[in-house]
Coordinates of C-alpha atoms in Angstrom, one line a residue:
M1 CA 37.7 -36.4 60.5
F2 CA 39.6 -33.5 62.0
E3 CA 41.4 -34.0 65.4
R4 CA 40.9 -31.2 68.0
P5 CA 44.4 -30.2 69.2
E6 CA 45.0 -30.7 73.0
A7 CA 45.5 -27.5 75.1
G8 CA 48.9 -26.0 74.8
V9 CA 49.6 -28.1 71.7
A10 CA 50.5 -26.2 68.6
P11 CA 48.0 -26.8 65.8
R12 CA 49.1 -29.0 62.8
I13 CA 50.4 -27.0 59.8
W14 CA 48.7 -28.1 56.6
E15 CA 49.6 -27.9 53.1
V16 CA 46.8 -26.2 51.1
G17 CA 46.0 -29.2 48.9
A18 CA 46.1 -31.5 51.9
L19 CA 43.6 -29.4 53.7
C20 CA 41.2 -29.1 50.6
R21 CA 41.4 -32.9 50.4
A22 CA 40.8 -33.4 54.1
I23 CA 37.8 -31.1 53.9
A24 CA 36.5 -33.2 51.0
D25 CA 37.0 -36.3 53.0
A26 CA 35.0 -34.7 55.9
L27 CA 32.1 -33.8 53.7
E28 CA 32.0 -37.1 51.9
A29 CA 31.6 -38.9 55.3
R30 CA 29.3 -36.3 56.8
F31 CA 26.9 -35.4 53.9
N32 CA 27.2 -37.6 50.9
P33 CA 25.1 -38.5 49.0
V34 CA 23.1 -35.3 49.4
A35 CA 19.7 -34.0 48.0
V36 CA 19.1 -30.2 47.9
R37 CA 16.3 -28.0 46.8
G38 CA 17.0 -24.5 45.4
E39 CA 16.4 -22.1 42.5
I40 CA 18.8 -22.1 39.5
T41 CA 20.7 -19.1 38.5
G42 CA 23.5 -18.3 36.2
F43 CA 22.9 -21.5 34.2
S44 CA 25.2 -22.2 31.3
R45 CA 26.2 -25.2 29.2
A46 CA 29.8 -25.5 27.9
A47 CA 30.8 -26.8 24.5
S48 CA 31.9 -29.9 26.3
G49 CA 28.4 -30.7 27.2
H50 CA 28.9 -30.1 31.0
C51 CA 26.7 -27.6 32.9
Y52 CA 27.6 -25.1 35.5
F53 CA 25.2 -23.0 37.7
T54 CA 24.6 -21.9 41.1
L55 CA 21.7 -23.2 43.4
K56 CA 20.4 -20.6 45.9
D57 CA 17.5 -19.7 48.3
A58 CA 16.9 -16.9 50.5
Q59 CA 19.8 -18.0 53.1
G60 CA 22.6 -19.1 50.8
Q61 CA 23.9 -20.6 47.6
V62 CA 26.2 -23.2 46.4
R63 CA 28.1 -23.7 43.1
C64 CA 27.1 -26.7 41.0
A65 CA 28.7 -28.7 38.2
M66 CA 26.7 -31.3 36.2
F67 CA 28.7 -33.4 33.7
R68 CA 27.9 -34.3 30.3
R69 CA 26.8 -37.9 31.2
A70 CA 24.2 -36.7 33.8
A71 CA 23.2 -33.8 31.8
G72 CA 22.4 -35.9 28.8
L73 CA 19.8 -37.8 31.0
L74 CA 17.8 -34.5 31.6
D75 CA 14.2 -34.6 30.3
F76 CA 13.9 -30.7 30.3
S77 CA 16.1 -27.7 29.7
P78 CA 17.1 -26.1 32.9
R79 CA 16.8 -22.2 32.9
D80 CA 17.3 -19.4 35.5
G81 CA 14.6 -19.0 37.9
E82 CA 13.5 -22.7 38.0
L83 CA 13.1 -24.6 41.4
V84 CA 14.8 -27.9 41.2
E85 CA 15.7 -30.8 43.5
L86 CA 19.3 -32.1 43.0
R87 CA 20.9 -35.2 44.0
G88 CA 24.8 -35.6 44.1
R89 CA 27.9 -35.5 46.1
L90 CA 29.5 -32.4 47.9
G91 CA 33.1 -31.9 47.3
V92 CA 35.8 -29.2 47.1
Y93 CA 37.2 -27.9 43.8
E94 CA 40.8 -27.9 45.0
A95 CA 42.0 -25.6 42.1
R96 CA 40.0 -22.7 43.8
G97 CA 39.2 -24.2 47.1
D98 CA 35.5 -23.7 46.3
L99 CA 32.7 -25.9 47.8
Q100 CA 31.1 -27.5 44.9
L101 CA 28.0 -29.9 44.4
I102 CA 28.6 -32.5 41.6
V103 CA 25.1 -33.0 40.4
E104 CA 24.2 -36.5 39.3
S105 CA 20.4 -36.1 38.9
M106 CA 18.0 -33.0 38.5
Q107 CA 14.2 -32.7 38.5
R108 CA 11.8 -29.9 38.6
A109 CA 10.4 -29.1 42.1
G110 CA 8.3 -26.2 40.8
Q111 CA 9.2 -22.8 39.4
G112 CA 11.2 -20.2 41.4
A113 CA 9.6 -17.2 42.9
L114 CA 11.0 -14.7 40.5
F115 CA 10.1 -17.0 37.6
E116 CA 6.5 -17.2 39.0
Q117 CA 6.1 -13.5 39.3
F118 CA 7.4 -13.1 35.7
L119 CA 4.9 -15.7 34.4
R120 CA 1.9 -13.9 36.2
L121 CA 2.9 -10.5 35.0
K122 CA 3.4 -11.9 31.3
A123 CA -0.1 -13.5 31.5
Q124 CA -1.7 -10.3 32.7
L125 CA -0.2 -8.0 30.1
E126 CA -0.8 -10.5 27.4
A127 CA -4.6 -10.6 28.4
E128 CA -4.5 -6.8 28.3
G129 CA -3.1 -6.8 24.6
L130 CA 0.2 -5.2 25.2
F131 CA 2.0 -8.1 23.3
D132 CA -0.4 -8.2 20.4
A133 CA 1.2 -8.5 17.0
G134 CA -1.2 -6.0 15.5
R135 CA 0.2 -3.0 17.3
K136 CA 3.9 -4.1 16.4
R137 CA 5.4 -1.4 14.0
V138 CA 7.9 -2.0 11.1
L139 CA 11.3 -0.6 11.7
P140 CA 12.3 2.3 9.5
L141 CA 14.8 1.3 6.8
M142 CA 16.7 4.7 6.9
P143 CA 16.2 6.3 10.3
R144 CA 17.2 10.0 10.5
G145 CA 18.1 9.5 14.3
I146 CA 18.4 6.7 16.9
G147 CA 17.4 7.1 20.5
L148 CA 19.4 4.8 22.9
V149 CA 18.7 3.8 26.6
T150 CA 21.3 2.1 28.5
S151 CA 23.9 2.5 31.2
P152 CA 26.7 5.0 30.3
G153 CA 29.2 2.5 31.9
A154 CA 27.8 -0.7 30.4
A155 CA 29.5 -2.9 27.9
A156 CA 26.3 -2.7 25.9
L157 CA 26.8 1.0 25.2
H158 CA 30.2 0.2 23.8
D159 CA 28.8 -2.7 21.6
V160 CA 25.9 -0.5 20.2
V161 CA 28.0 2.5 19.4
T162 CA 30.6 0.5 17.8
A163 CA 28.2 -1.3 15.6
L164 CA 26.5 2.0 14.7
R165 CA 29.7 3.8 13.9
R166 CA 30.9 0.9 11.5
R167 CA 27.5 0.6 9.7
V168 CA 25.9 4.1 9.8
P169 CA 28.3 6.8 10.9
H170 CA 26.2 9.6 9.4
I171 CA 23.1 8.8 11.6
P172 CA 23.1 10.7 14.9
V173 CA 22.3 8.8 18.1
V174 CA 20.8 10.4 21.2
L175 CA 21.6 8.8 24.5
A176 CA 19.3 8.9 27.4
P177 CA 21.3 7.3 30.3
A178 CA 19.6 5.0 32.8
L179 CA 20.2 2.6 35.6
V180 CA 19.9 -0.9 34.2
Q181 CA 20.0 -3.0 37.4
G182 CA 18.8 -2.7 40.9
A183 CA 15.8 -1.5 42.6
Q184 CA 15.9 2.0 41.1
A185 CA 16.4 0.8 37.5
P186 CA 12.8 0.5 36.4
A187 CA 11.9 4.0 37.4
S188 CA 15.2 5.2 35.8
I189 CA 14.5 3.4 32.5
C190 CA 11.0 4.9 32.4
A191 CA 12.3 8.3 32.9
A192 CA 14.8 8.0 30.2
L193 CA 12.3 6.5 27.8
S194 CA 9.9 9.3 28.5
K195 CA 12.7 11.8 27.9
L196 CA 13.2 10.4 24.3
Y197 CA 9.5 10.2 23.7
R198 CA 9.3 14.0 24.3
H199 CA 12.3 14.6 22.1
A200 CA 10.9 12.6 19.2
E201 CA 7.6 14.5 19.5
E202 CA 9.2 17.9 19.6
A203 CA 11.5 17.1 16.8
R204 CA 8.5 15.9 14.7
G205 CA 6.3 18.9 15.3
L206 CA 8.8 21.8 15.7
Q207 CA 9.2 24.3 12.9
R208 CA 12.2 26.6 13.1
D209 CA 11.7 29.7 11.0
D210 CA 14.5 31.6 12.8
G211 CA 17.3 29.7 11.3
G212 CA 18.2 28.0 14.4
E213 CA 19.4 24.4 14.8
K214 CA 16.6 22.0 14.6
P215 CA 16.5 18.9 17.3
T216 CA 17.8 15.6 15.9
P217 CA 14.8 13.7 14.8
I218 CA 14.4 10.2 16.4
D219 CA 12.7 7.6 14.3
V220 CA 13.6 4.5 16.3
I221 CA 14.6 3.7 19.9
L222 CA 17.0 1.0 21.3
L223 CA 16.5 -0.3 24.8
V224 CA 19.7 -2.4 25.5
R225 CA 21.6 -4.2 28.3
G226 CA 24.1 -6.8 28.5
G227 CA 23.5 -10.4 29.7
G228 CA 23.2 -11.6 33.4
S229 CA 21.1 -13.7 35.8
I230 CA 17.4 -13.5 36.2
E231 CA 18.0 -11.0 39.1
D232 CA 20.4 -8.9 37.1
L233 CA 17.6 -8.6 34.4
W234 CA 14.7 -8.2 36.8
A235 CA 14.4 -4.5 36.1
F236 CA 13.3 -5.2 32.7
N237 CA 10.3 -7.3 34.0
D238 CA 8.6 -4.3 35.7
E239 CA 5.0 -3.6 34.9
Q240 CA 5.3 0.2 34.7
L241 CA 8.3 -0.3 32.4
A242 CA 6.1 -2.5 30.2
R243 CA 3.3 0.2 30.0
T244 CA 5.9 2.8 29.2
I245 CA 7.4 0.9 26.3
V246 CA 4.0 0.4 24.5
Q247 CA 3.5 4.2 24.7
S248 CA 6.4 4.9 22.4
P249 CA 5.7 7.1 19.6
V250 CA 8.3 5.4 17.3
P251 CA 9.3 1.7 16.9
L252 CA 11.3 0.5 19.9
V253 CA 13.7 -2.5 19.8
S254 CA 14.7 -4.4 23.0
G255 CA 17.9 -5.9 23.1
V256 CA 18.3 -7.2 26.6
G257 CA 20.6 -9.9 27.8
H258 CA 21.8 -12.9 25.6
E259 CA 19.9 -14.8 23.0
T260 CA 18.4 -17.2 25.6
D261 CA 17.1 -14.5 27.9
F262 CA 13.6 -13.2 27.7
T263 CA 12.0 -10.4 29.6
I264 CA 8.7 -8.6 29.7
A265 CA 10.3 -5.7 27.8
D266 CA 11.0 -8.0 24.9
F267 CA 7.4 -9.0 24.5
C268 CA 6.3 -5.3 24.6
A269 CA 8.9 -3.9 22.2
D270 CA 8.2 -3.8 18.5
L271 CA 10.9 -6.1 17.8
R272 CA 13.3 -8.3 20.1
A273 CA 16.9 -8.5 19.4
P274 CA 18.9 -11.4 20.9
T275 CA 21.7 -9.0 21.9
P276 CA 22.6 -5.3 22.0
T277 CA 24.9 -5.5 19.1
A278 CA 22.0 -7.3 17.1
A279 CA 19.6 -4.6 18.2
A280 CA 22.0 -1.9 16.6
E281 CA 22.3 -4.0 13.4
L282 CA 18.6 -4.3 12.9
V283 CA 18.2 -0.4 12.7
S284 CA 21.4 0.3 10.7
Q285 CA 21.7 -1.0 7.1
P286 CA 25.4 -0.6 6.3
R287 CA 26.1 2.7 4.5
A288 CA 28.0 0.4 1.8
V289 CA 24.8 -1.3 1.0
W290 CA 23.0 2.2 0.4
L291 CA 25.9 3.4 -1.6
G292 CA 25.9 0.3 -3.8
A293 CA 22.1 0.6 -4.2
L294 CA 22.8 4.2 -5.3
D295 CA 25.4 3.2 -7.8
L296 CA 23.2 0.6 -9.2
L297 CA 20.2 3.0 -9.7
A298 CA 22.5 5.7 -11.1
G299 CA 23.5 3.0 -13.7
R300 CA 20.0 2.0 -14.5
L301 CA 19.1 5.8 -14.9
Q302 CA 22.0 6.3 -17.2
D303 CA 21.0 3.4 -19.3
A304 CA 17.3 4.5 -19.5
V305 CA 18.4 8.0 -20.6
Q306 CA 20.6 6.6 -23.3
R307 CA 17.8 4.5 -24.5
Q308 CA 15.5 7.4 -24.7
M309 CA 18.0 9.5 -26.6
D310 CA 18.6 6.8 -29.0
L311 CA 15.0 6.5 -29.7
R312 CA 14.4 10.2 -30.0
H313 CA 17.3 10.4 -32.6
Q314 CA 15.8 7.5 -34.6
R315 CA 12.4 9.2 -34.7
L316 CA 14.2 12.4 -35.7
D317 CA 16.0 10.8 -38.5
M318 CA 12.7 9.3 -39.8
A319 CA 11.0 12.6 -39.7
G320 CA 13.9 14.2 -41.6
Q321 CA 13.7 11.5 -44.3
R322 CA 10.0 12.3 -44.8
L323 CA 10.6 16.0 -44.9
G324 CA 13.6 15.7 -47.4
R325 CA 11.3 14.0 -50.2
P326 CA 7.9 15.7 -50.0
S327 CA 7.3 14.9 -53.8
G328 CA 7.4 11.2 -52.9
L329 CA 4.9 11.6 -50.3
V330 CA 2.6 13.7 -52.5
G331 CA 2.9 11.0 -55.4
R332 CA 2.0 8.3 -52.9
Q333 CA -1.2 10.2 -51.8
Q334 CA -2.3 10.8 -55.4
L335 CA -1.9 7.2 -56.2
Q336 CA -4.1 6.3 -53.2
L337 CA -6.7 8.9 -54.3
A338 CA -6.8 7.4 -57.8
R339 CA -7.3 3.9 -56.3
Q340 CA -10.1 5.1 -54.1
A341 CA -11.8 6.8 -57.2
Q342 CA -11.5 3.6 -59.2
R343 CA -13.0 1.6 -56.5
M344 CA -15.9 4.1 -56.2
R345 CA -16.7 4.0 -60.2
H346 CA -16.7 0.3 -59.9
A347 CA -19.2 0.3 -57.1
V348 CA -21.6 2.6 -58.8
L349 CA -21.5 0.6 -62.0
L350 CA -22.3 -2.6 -60.0
K351 CA -25.3 -0.8 -58.4
L352 CA -26.8 0.5 -61.7
Q353 CA -26.4 -3.0 -63.3
R354 CA -28.2 -4.6 -60.3
M355 CA -31.1 -1.9 -60.5
A356 CA -31.6 -2.6 -64.3
Q357 CA -31.7 -6.4 -63.7
E358 CA -34.3 -5.9 -60.9
R359 CA -36.4 -3.5 -63.3
Q360 CA -36.5 -6.0 -66.1
A361 CA -37.6 -8.9 -63.8
L362 CA -40.4 -6.7 -62.5
Q363 CA -41.6 -6.0 -66.1
A364 CA -41.6 -9.6 -66.9
R365 CA -43.5 -10.6 -63.8
L366 CA -46.2 -7.7 -63.8
P367 CA -48.6 -9.1 -66.6
V368 CA -48.6 -12.6 -65.1
A369 CA -49.3 -11.1 -61.6
V370 CA -52.3 -9.0 -63.0
E371 CA -53.8 -12.1 -64.8
R372 CA -53.6 -14.1 -61.8
W373 CA -55.3 -11.4 -59.7
L374 CA -58.2 -11.0 -62.3
A375 CA -58.8 -14.7 -62.3
A376 CA -58.8 -14.7 -58.5
Q377 CA -61.4 -12.0 -58.3
S378 CA -63.6 -13.6 -60.9
D379 CA -63.7 -16.8 -59.0
R380 CA -64.5 -14.8 -56.0
L381 CA -67.5 -13.3 -57.9
D382 CA -68.8 -16.5 -59.0
R383 CA -68.9 -17.9 -55.4
A384 CA -70.7 -14.9 -54.2
A385 CA -73.4 -15.2 -56.9
L386 CA -73.9 -18.8 -55.9
R387 CA -74.4 -18.0 -52.3
L388 CA -77.0 -15.2 -53.3
Q389 CA -78.9 -17.7 -55.5
L390 CA -79.0 -20.2 -52.6
L391 CA -80.6 -17.5 -50.5
D392 CA -83.3 -16.5 -53.0
P393 CA -86.8 -17.2 -51.5
R394 CA -88.3 -18.1 -54.8
L395 CA -86.3 -21.4 -54.8
V396 CA -88.1 -22.3 -51.7
L397 CA -91.6 -21.4 -53.0
Q398 CA -90.9 -23.7 -56.2
R399 CA -90.9 -26.6 -53.8
G400 CA -94.6 -25.9 -52.8
Y401 CA -94.2 -23.6 -50.0
A402 CA -96.1 -20.2 -49.7
L403 CA -95.2 -16.9 -48.1
L404 CA -98.0 -15.5 -46.1
T405 CA -98.3 -11.6 -45.3
D406 CA -100.9 -9.6 -43.7
A407 CA -102.6 -6.6 -45.2
E408 CA -99.6 -4.5 -44.1
G409 CA -97.2 -6.9 -45.9
R410 CA -95.7 -8.3 -42.8
A411 CA -94.8 -11.9 -42.8
V412 CA -97.1 -14.3 -40.8
T413 CA -95.3 -17.1 -39.1
R414 CA -97.5 -17.9 -36.2
P415 CA -101.2 -18.5 -35.8
A416 CA -101.2 -16.0 -32.9
Q417 CA -100.6 -13.2 -35.3
V418 CA -104.0 -13.4 -36.8
R419 CA -107.5 -13.7 -36.0
P420 CA -110.6 -15.2 -37.8
G421 CA -111.7 -12.9 -40.6
D422 CA -108.2 -11.3 -41.2
A423 CA -107.4 -11.0 -44.9
L424 CA -103.9 -12.6 -45.9
V425 CA -101.9 -12.8 -49.1
G426 CA -100.3 -16.1 -50.1
Q427 CA -97.2 -15.5 -52.3
L428 CA -96.7 -18.6 -54.5
A429 CA -93.9 -19.5 -57.0
E430 CA -95.9 -18.2 -59.8
G431 CA -98.2 -15.5 -58.5
A432 CA -100.3 -14.7 -55.3
I433 CA -103.8 -15.6 -53.8
D434 CA -106.0 -13.7 -51.4
L435 CA -107.0 -15.6 -48.3
T436 CA -109.3 -15.0 -45.4
V437 CA -108.8 -16.6 -42.0
S438 CA -111.8 -18.7 -41.1
Q439 CA -110.2 -20.5 -38.1
R440 CA -106.7 -20.7 -36.4
R441 CA -105.4 -23.7 -34.8
L442 CA -102.5 -23.5 -32.3
L443 CA -100.1 -26.4 -32.0

């Protein structure tokens, strides 16, 4: 503990290191172990496995270090904006004289206010369809011009310009400067994007007939900023900026922060790049690649032309050979005609022979067929005569029957047809008799 000097006594003169150790001892005695709640910002993990970050709230902040052993016990991946509860020991980092909390354990205590705002806006815009994959556009392979929105004094501008000059020095870049941090940044970025949108539309629809210089066409836009804490990147989580991004007339690439940083602008853009340099590389195939492709295509074209020339020369040689010996061609044609005539004569002879053979066969079959037909007709005549004999009424009369007819020659078959006294004729097998009806009996 520090001792208060008595009045009139000169204060003790400390060595810096000794003063830091004394402060550390005082903190150890007064506070440790300590538990504290706050929001993570500036979180980073070193190659050694140690983690470094700042814990803050509305009233203050404290630097924190979490060594690899304690970090290995975490059951989640800390990130900026999360509200956590830490347990550890306060101390002084003597090399810089900084107050430092050595974290021994960490657990979530809910998400920070900024992160909660981020999640709410993200859910709202996602529900409206601003993040839909269907509205994302493919980047042009060979843009005629590139629009760029960033701060003129930012390192991101230097990184992007360096990458573009190295890969595609022939493609023009149109810069629309904007603030990328602070309260005025969202409106500044929206204004810069709107300026590029108008430029792209004018370049697309403008027809210059007066020979004047045409505006640089813009086929893709880069929105970039270097890394930082969640507060530093908060301008890119603005709702109006999100709605401005989705109105872009050309594909837009967002390259904000580092690979682990995500903003609302990333979700609205047609494509997210992990860094500003990566964004520049996504829209700029190296010139050497295209030159190599042109060389390859030129070689293929030359080979194809040579093959066609060889083929044409071959066909020309064959045509020349045929024209050089027309007598041989005529002889082959005459031989072919002679063969065709021989085949025709042979076919005609075969047809005549078949016809002669068929005629002889018909002459041999005709008498037999006539004889068979006459025999069949005679048999039919005999059967008809027999049927007629069976129908002759005289055959019936010969068995003792008589045929009665009245005076008019009508056949009498019922007693009701005659009356007593009527004269009838009875036709017998060998003649007829005259009869008179004396009485009729009805059955």
